[in-house]
PDB file of C-alpha atoms in Angstrom:
ATOM      1  CA  ARG A  18       0.000   0.000   0.000  1.00 61.00           C
ATOM      2  CA  GLU A  19       0.977   3.599  -0.449  1.00 62.00           C
ATOM      3  CA  ALA A  20       2.542   5.195   2.626  1.00 62.00           C
ATOM      4  CA  GLY A  21      -0.215   7.820   2.759  1.00 77.00           C
ATOM      5  CA  GLU A  22      -2.929   5.179   2.836  1.00 84.00           C
ATOM      6  CA  ARG A  23      -1.125   3.301   5.598  1.00 84.00           C
ATOM      7  CA  ALA A  24      -0.739   6.515   7.593  1.00 88.00           C
ATOM      8  CA  SER A  25      -4.452   7.301   7.226  1.00 92.00           C
ATOM      9  CA  SER A  26      -5.324   3.840   8.514  1.00 93.00           C
ATOM     10  CA  GLY A  27      -2.853   4.432  11.340  1.00 92.00           C
ATOM     11  CA  VAL A  28      -4.663   7.568  12.467  1.00 94.00           C
ATOM     12  CA  VAL A  29      -7.929   5.625  12.673  1.00 96.00           C
ATOM     13  CA  PHE A  30      -6.183   2.828  14.570  1.00 96.00           C
ATOM     14  CA  ALA A  31      -4.602   5.241  17.080  1.00 96.00           C
ATOM     15  CA  LYS A  32      -8.017   6.748  17.839  1.00 96.00           C
ATOM     16  CA  TRP A  33      -9.470   3.245  18.221  1.00 97.00           C
ATOM     17  CA  LEU A  34      -6.677   2.263  20.608  1.00 96.00           C
ATOM     18  CA  ASN A  35      -7.181   5.381  22.707  1.00 96.00           C
ATOM     19  CA  ASP A  36     -10.883   4.526  22.986  1.00 96.00           C
ATOM     20  CA  LYS A  37     -10.256   0.866  23.840  1.00 95.00           C
ATOM     21  CA  ALA A  38      -7.172   1.384  25.994  1.00 96.00           C
ATOM     22  CA  PRO A  39      -7.039   4.956  27.347  1.00 96.00           C
ATOM     23  CA  ASP A  40      -4.212   3.936  29.705  1.00 96.00           C
ATOM     24  CA  SER A  41      -2.029   2.416  26.984  1.00 96.00           C
ATOM     25  CA  LYS A  42       0.434   5.360  27.223  1.00 96.00           C
ATOM     26  CA  LEU A  43       0.057   6.131  23.520  1.00 96.00           C
ATOM     27  CA  GLY A  44       1.410   9.624  22.897  1.00 95.00           C
ATOM     28  CA  ASP A  45       3.069   9.662  26.311  1.00 96.00           C
ATOM     29  CA  THR A  46       5.822   7.051  26.227  1.00 96.00           C
ATOM     30  CA  PHE A  47       5.282   5.545  22.788  1.00 95.00           C
ATOM     31  CA  ASP A  48       3.846   6.405  19.408  1.00 95.00           C
ATOM     32  CA  PHE A  49       3.331   4.871  15.984  1.00 93.00           C
ATOM     33  CA  LYS A  50       5.391   5.832  12.987  1.00 92.00           C
ATOM     34  CA  TRP A  51       3.936   4.767   9.658  1.00 89.00           C
ATOM     35  CA  GLU A  52       6.695   5.902   7.324  1.00 85.00           C
ATOM     36  CA  GLY A  53      10.321   6.991   7.347  1.00 84.00           C
ATOM     37  CA  LEU A  54      11.673   4.045   9.349  1.00 84.00           C
ATOM     38  CA  ALA A  55      14.304   1.739   7.882  1.00 84.00           C
ATOM     39  CA  GLU A  56      12.111  -1.173   9.005  1.00 79.00           C
ATOM     40  CA  GLY A  57       9.046   0.341   7.334  1.00 79.00           C
ATOM     41  CA  SER A  58       6.749   1.267  10.226  1.00 85.00           C
ATOM     42  CA  GLY A  59       6.238   0.442  13.865  1.00 88.00           C
ATOM     43  CA  VAL A  60       6.238   1.504  17.503  1.00 92.00           C
ATOM     44  CA  VAL A  61       8.732   4.186  18.557  1.00 94.00           C
ATOM     45  CA  ALA A  62       9.541   5.749  21.914  1.00 94.00           C
ATOM     46  CA  ALA A  63       7.966   9.163  22.407  1.00 95.00           C
ATOM     47  CA  LYS A  64      10.639  10.164  24.924  1.00 95.00           C
ATOM     48  CA  ASP A  65      13.787   8.835  26.569  1.00 96.00           C
ATOM     49  CA  LEU A  66      12.866   5.784  28.616  1.00 95.00           C
ATOM     50  CA  LYS A  67      14.411   4.632  31.870  1.00 95.00           C
ATOM     51  CA  ARG A  68      15.608   1.084  32.235  1.00 94.00           C
ATOM     52  CA  HIS A  69      12.701  -1.293  33.016  1.00 94.00           C
ATOM     53  CA  GLU A  70      10.204   1.557  32.643  1.00 95.00           C
ATOM     54  CA  LEU A  71       6.702   0.447  31.664  1.00 95.00           C
ATOM     55  CA  PHE A  72       6.095   2.186  28.365  1.00 94.00           C
ATOM     56  CA  ILE A  73       3.083   0.391  26.895  1.00 96.00           C
ATOM     57  CA  GLN A  74       0.167  -1.522  28.397  1.00 95.00           C
ATOM     58  CA  ILE A  75      -2.666  -3.114  26.484  1.00 95.00           C
ATOM     59  CA  PRO A  76      -5.724  -4.555  28.281  1.00 95.00           C
ATOM     60  CA  ARG A  77      -7.163  -7.897  27.264  1.00 93.00           C
ATOM     61  CA  LYS A  78     -10.253  -6.233  25.821  1.00 94.00           C
ATOM     62  CA  ALA A  79      -8.031  -4.708  23.137  1.00 95.00           C
ATOM     63  CA  MET A  80      -6.459  -8.072  22.206  1.00 96.00           C
ATOM     64  CA  ILE A  81      -7.627 -10.665  19.727  1.00 96.00           C
ATOM     65  CA  THR A  82      -7.094 -14.017  21.424  1.00 95.00           C
ATOM     66  CA  SER A  83      -7.179 -17.658  20.389  1.00 93.00           C
ATOM     67  CA  THR A  84      -9.935 -18.166  22.981  1.00 93.00           C
ATOM     68  CA  GLN A  85     -12.106 -15.526  21.323  1.00 94.00           C
ATOM     69  CA  ALA A  86     -11.518 -17.261  18.014  1.00 95.00           C
ATOM     70  CA  SER A  87     -12.364 -20.762  19.254  1.00 94.00           C
ATOM     71  CA  GLN A  88     -15.443 -19.626  21.206  1.00 94.00           C
ATOM     72  CA  SER A  89     -16.891 -17.559  18.355  1.00 94.00           C
ATOM     73  CA  PRO A  90     -19.673 -19.039  16.186  1.00 92.00           C
ATOM     74  CA  LEU A  91     -17.066 -19.604  13.471  1.00 93.00           C
ATOM     75  CA  GLY A  92     -14.671 -21.202  15.946  1.00 93.00           C
ATOM     76  CA  LYS A  93     -17.308 -23.630  17.199  1.00 90.00           C
ATOM     77  CA  VAL A  94     -17.709 -24.894  13.642  1.00 90.00           C
ATOM     78  CA  LEU A  95     -13.972 -25.125  12.991  1.00 91.00           C
ATOM     79  CA  MET A  96     -13.204 -26.798  16.314  1.00 90.00           C
ATOM     80  CA  LYS A  97     -15.048 -29.887  15.135  1.00 87.00           C
ATOM     81  CA  ASP A  98     -12.142 -30.543  12.796  1.00 89.00           C
ATOM     82  CA  PRO A  99      -9.037 -32.095  14.434  1.00 90.00           C
ATOM     83  CA  MET A 100      -6.708 -29.809  12.497  1.00 90.00           C
ATOM     84  CA  PHE A 101      -8.172 -26.682  14.066  1.00 91.00           C
ATOM     85  CA  GLY A 102      -8.516 -28.280  17.474  1.00 88.00           C
ATOM     86  CA  SER A 103      -4.772 -28.856  17.589  1.00 92.00           C
ATOM     87  CA  MET A 104      -3.669 -25.601  15.915  1.00 94.00           C
ATOM     88  CA  PRO A 105      -4.823 -22.472  17.771  1.00 93.00           C
ATOM     89  CA  ASN A 106      -2.605 -20.375  15.485  1.00 95.00           C
ATOM     90  CA  LEU A 107      -4.573 -21.542  12.447  1.00 96.00           C
ATOM     91  CA  MET A 108      -7.859 -20.955  14.254  1.00 95.00           C
ATOM     92  CA  LEU A 109      -6.739 -17.418  15.042  1.00 97.00           C
ATOM     93  CA  ALA A 110      -5.682 -16.838  11.435  1.00 97.00           C
ATOM     94  CA  VAL A 111      -9.037 -17.891   9.986  1.00 97.00           C
ATOM     95  CA  TYR A 112     -10.850 -15.823  12.606  1.00 97.00           C
ATOM     96  CA  ILE A 113      -8.983 -12.599  11.783  1.00 98.00           C
ATOM     97  CA  MET A 114      -9.336 -13.276   8.069  1.00 97.00           C
ATOM     98  CA  PHE A 115     -13.108 -13.079   8.362  1.00 97.00           C
ATOM     99  CA  GLU A 116     -12.895 -10.145  10.767  1.00 97.00           C
ATOM    100  CA  ARG A 117     -10.873  -8.260   8.172  1.00 97.00           C
ATOM    101  CA  LEU A 118     -13.442  -9.091   5.488  1.00 96.00           C
ATOM    102  CA  ASN A 119     -16.185  -7.650   7.705  1.00 95.00           C
ATOM    103  CA  PRO A 120     -16.157  -3.828   7.420  1.00 93.00           C
ATOM    104  CA  GLU A 121     -18.328  -3.635  10.546  1.00 95.00           C
ATOM    105  CA  SER A 122     -15.907  -5.653  12.689  1.00 96.00           C
ATOM    106  CA  MET A 123     -14.848  -4.028  15.958  1.00 96.00           C
ATOM    107  CA  TRP A 124     -11.297  -5.043  15.011  1.00 97.00           C
ATOM    108  CA  ALA A 125     -11.360  -3.314  11.609  1.00 97.00           C
ATOM    109  CA  PRO A 126      -9.280  -0.265  12.664  1.00 96.00           C
ATOM    110  CA  TYR A 127      -6.513  -2.544  13.944  1.00 96.00           C
ATOM    111  CA  LEU A 128      -6.557  -5.024  11.078  1.00 96.00           C
ATOM    112  CA  ASN A 129      -6.715  -2.289   8.436  1.00 95.00           C
ATOM    113  CA  ALA A 130      -3.556  -0.712   9.863  1.00 94.00           C
ATOM    114  CA  LEU A 131      -1.519  -3.884   9.331  1.00 93.00           C
ATOM    115  CA  PRO A 132       0.670  -4.435   6.262  1.00 91.00           C
ATOM    116  CA  ARG A 133      -0.903  -6.089   3.243  1.00 91.00           C
ATOM    117  CA  ARG A 134       2.310  -7.856   2.245  1.00 90.00           C
ATOM    118  CA  PHE A 135       5.017  -9.463   4.369  1.00 92.00           C
ATOM    119  CA  ASN A 136       8.636 -10.286   3.677  1.00 90.00           C
ATOM    120  CA  LEU A 137       8.018 -13.993   4.244  1.00 92.00           C
ATOM    121  CA  PRO A 138       8.535 -17.080   2.057  1.00 91.00           C
ATOM    122  CA  LEU A 139       4.745 -17.275   1.728  1.00 93.00           C
ATOM    123  CA  PHE A 140       4.927 -14.212  -0.534  1.00 94.00           C
ATOM    124  CA  PHE A 141       7.889 -15.346  -2.645  1.00 93.00           C
ATOM    125  CA  ASP A 142       7.181 -15.847  -6.329  1.00 92.00           C
ATOM    126  CA  ALA A 143       8.927 -18.393  -8.574  1.00 91.00           C
ATOM    127  CA  GLU A 144      11.830 -16.066  -9.361  1.00 93.00           C
ATOM    128  CA  GLU A 145      12.430 -15.242  -5.707  1.00 93.00           C
ATOM    129  CA  LEU A 146      12.296 -18.910  -4.773  1.00 92.00           C
ATOM    130  CA  LYS A 147      14.814 -19.673  -7.499  1.00 92.00           C
ATOM    131  CA  GLU A 148      17.302 -17.430  -5.697  1.00 93.00           C
ATOM    132  CA  LEU A 149      17.199 -19.871  -2.770  1.00 92.00           C
ATOM    133  CA  ALA A 150      17.883 -22.968  -4.887  1.00 91.00           C
ATOM    134  CA  GLY A 151      20.721 -25.075  -3.524  1.00 90.00           C
ATOM    135  CA  SER A 152      20.226 -23.988   0.094  1.00 91.00           C
ATOM    136  CA  PRO A 153      18.266 -25.676   2.913  1.00 88.00           C
ATOM    137  CA  THR A 154      16.111 -22.541   3.048  1.00 92.00           C
ATOM    138  CA  TYR A 155      14.755 -23.365  -0.398  1.00 93.00           C
ATOM    139  CA  TYR A 156      13.051 -26.526   0.839  1.00 93.00           C
ATOM    140  CA  ASP A 157      11.809 -24.774   3.970  1.00 93.00           C
ATOM    141  CA  ALA A 158      10.223 -22.067   1.807  1.00 94.00           C
ATOM    142  CA  LEU A 159       8.554 -24.643  -0.430  1.00 94.00           C
ATOM    143  CA  LYS A 160       7.339 -26.555   2.614  1.00 94.00           C
ATOM    144  CA  ILE A 161       5.660 -23.551   4.196  1.00 95.00           C
ATOM    145  CA  GLN A 162       4.004 -22.589   0.913  1.00 96.00           C
ATOM    146  CA  LYS A 163       2.732 -26.140   0.416  1.00 96.00           C
ATOM    147  CA  GLN A 164       1.532 -26.406   4.028  1.00 96.00           C
ATOM    148  CA  THR A 165      -0.349 -23.097   3.879  1.00 97.00           C
ATOM    149  CA  LEU A 166      -1.978 -23.961   0.561  1.00 96.00           C
ATOM    150  CA  ARG A 167      -3.068 -27.318   1.987  1.00 96.00           C
ATOM    151  CA  GLN A 168      -4.571 -25.594   5.039  1.00 96.00           C
ATOM    152  CA  TYR A 169      -6.396 -23.169   2.763  1.00 97.00           C
ATOM    153  CA  VAL A 170      -7.900 -26.013   0.729  1.00 95.00           C
ATOM    154  CA  LEU A 171      -8.967 -27.893   3.862  1.00 93.00           C
ATOM    155  CA  THR A 172     -10.489 -24.742   5.360  1.00 94.00           C
ATOM    156  CA  THR A 173     -12.404 -24.079   2.144  1.00 92.00           C
ATOM    157  CA  LYS A 174     -13.720 -27.643   2.069  1.00 89.00           C
ATOM    158  CA  LEU A 175     -14.713 -27.574   5.731  1.00 89.00           C
ATOM    159  CA  LEU A 176     -16.650 -24.324   5.471  1.00 89.00           C
ATOM    160  CA  SER A 177     -18.313 -25.309   2.203  1.00 84.00           C
ATOM    161  CA  GLY A 178     -19.301 -28.731   3.451  1.00 68.00           C
ATOM    162  CA  ALA A 179     -17.319 -30.486   0.707  1.00 53.00           C
ATOM    163  CA  GLY A 180     -15.147 -32.115   3.325  1.00 51.00           C
ATOM    164  CA  GLY A 181     -18.071 -33.085   5.529  1.00 54.00           C
ATOM    165  CA  GLY A 182     -18.689 -31.718   9.012  1.00 55.00           C
ATOM    166  CA  GLY A 183     -19.517 -28.064   9.458  1.00 57.00           C
ATOM    167  CA  GLY A 184     -20.687 -26.979   6.024  1.00 60.00           C
ATOM    168  CA  ARG A 185     -24.351 -26.607   6.995  1.00 65.00           C
ATOM    169  CA  GLU A 186     -23.514 -24.756  10.212  1.00 72.00           C
ATOM    170  CA  ALA A 187     -21.036 -22.518   8.383  1.00 72.00           C
ATOM    171  CA  ALA A 188     -23.740 -21.628   5.859  1.00 70.00           C
ATOM    172  CA  GLY A 189     -25.770 -20.172   8.715  1.00 77.00           C
ATOM    173  CA  LEU A 190     -22.936 -17.784   9.547  1.00 82.00           C
ATOM    174  CA  ASN A 191     -23.263 -15.962   6.206  1.00 82.00           C
ATOM    175  CA  LEU A 192     -19.511 -15.866   5.763  1.00 88.00           C
ATOM    176  CA  PRO A 193     -18.183 -13.761   2.889  1.00 91.00           C
ATOM    177  CA  PRO A 194     -16.179 -15.446   0.106  1.00 92.00           C
ATOM    178  CA  PHE A 195     -12.443 -15.549   0.694  1.00 95.00           C
ATOM    179  CA  SER A 196      -9.397 -16.171  -1.466  1.00 96.00           C
ATOM    180  CA  TYR A 197      -5.996 -17.700  -0.931  1.00 96.00           C
ATOM    181  CA  ARG A 198      -4.631 -14.151  -0.823  1.00 96.00           C
ATOM    182  CA  ASP A 199      -6.900 -13.384   2.176  1.00 97.00           C
ATOM    183  CA  PHE A 200      -5.900 -16.630   3.876  1.00 98.00           C
ATOM    184  CA  ARG A 201      -2.173 -16.108   3.268  1.00 97.00           C
ATOM    185  CA  TRP A 202      -2.383 -12.593   4.695  1.00 97.00           C
ATOM    186  CA  ALA A 203      -4.060 -13.811   7.889  1.00 98.00           C
ATOM    187  CA  VAL A 204      -1.547 -16.628   8.373  1.00 97.00           C
ATOM    188  CA  SER A 205       1.278 -14.103   7.931  1.00 97.00           C
ATOM    189  CA  VAL A 206      -0.229 -11.751  10.507  1.00 97.00           C
ATOM    190  CA  VAL A 207      -0.315 -14.542  13.077  1.00 97.00           C
ATOM    191  CA  MET A 208       3.214 -15.644  12.152  1.00 95.00           C
ATOM    192  CA  THR A 209       4.676 -12.178  12.640  1.00 94.00           C
ATOM    193  CA  ARG A 210       2.565 -10.740  15.457  1.00 93.00           C
ATOM    194  CA  GLN A 211       1.442 -13.477  17.817  1.00 93.00           C
ATOM    195  CA  ASN A 212       2.340 -13.288  21.497  1.00 92.00           C
ATOM    196  CA  GLN A 213       1.389 -15.419  24.478  1.00 93.00           C
ATOM    197  CA  ILE A 214      -0.324 -14.419  27.711  1.00 92.00           C
ATOM    198  CA  PRO A 215      -1.571 -16.526  30.660  1.00 91.00           C
ATOM    199  CA  SER A 216      -5.135 -17.777  30.530  1.00 88.00           C
ATOM    200  CA  THR A 217      -7.460 -16.184  33.091  1.00 86.00           C
ATOM    201  CA  SER A 218      -9.004 -19.581  33.856  1.00 84.00           C
ATOM    202  CA  ASP A 219      -5.707 -21.458  34.164  1.00 84.00           C
ATOM    203  CA  PRO A 220      -2.455 -19.480  34.572  1.00 80.00           C
ATOM    204  CA  LYS A 221      -0.494 -22.545  33.457  1.00 82.00           C
ATOM    205  CA  LYS A 222      -2.107 -22.324  30.038  1.00 85.00           C
ATOM    206  CA  ARG A 223      -1.097 -19.785  27.415  1.00 89.00           C
ATOM    207  CA  LEU A 224      -3.302 -17.964  24.950  1.00 89.00           C
ATOM    208  CA  LEU A 225      -2.177 -16.690  21.576  1.00 90.00           C
ATOM    209  CA  VAL A 226      -2.919 -13.007  21.189  1.00 92.00           C
ATOM    210  CA  LEU A 227      -2.584 -10.312  18.551  1.00 88.00           C
TER     211      LEU A 227
END
């Protein structure tokens, strides 16, 4: 996306974060920079920070969690498949994919501020992959592309009913159509931005959060 478009989405996201997390310290100890960084964009300190100083705090209500994903109407359909039951990261990816496709989603300001493309093997074309030929990384890149495509096909079959299981229930959710590009984006978001926090019901368990 153009830098100006990303910055505009960033302004909307910052307002959303201030509404959801007024104590986040946004504008006090940290800020967002959407262009001009060597890394592209990201979080920057708004002032000199002391060692061990708390500079950002995000409440759970402003996090997208694997529990939210699995307990949502969509998640209850997907959880019937063993693949999703054993892969909370994939569950989270499919959940945010549909949230992004829903313009009315409460998470839209956050998801719209994220990059549309990632510097990951999932986005490599044939020419870029060819540059890796002869190295172990080449096979790793092919493996992750093959694995993600397989997960996309299985997800499509599950939600359409072609693979048996939750097709009828999924039809009742009125899900929008989705493409491999949408799926790949969501998987990349989870790959690059997932963190873990303790579960409120069992501190020994960890939840994936974005």
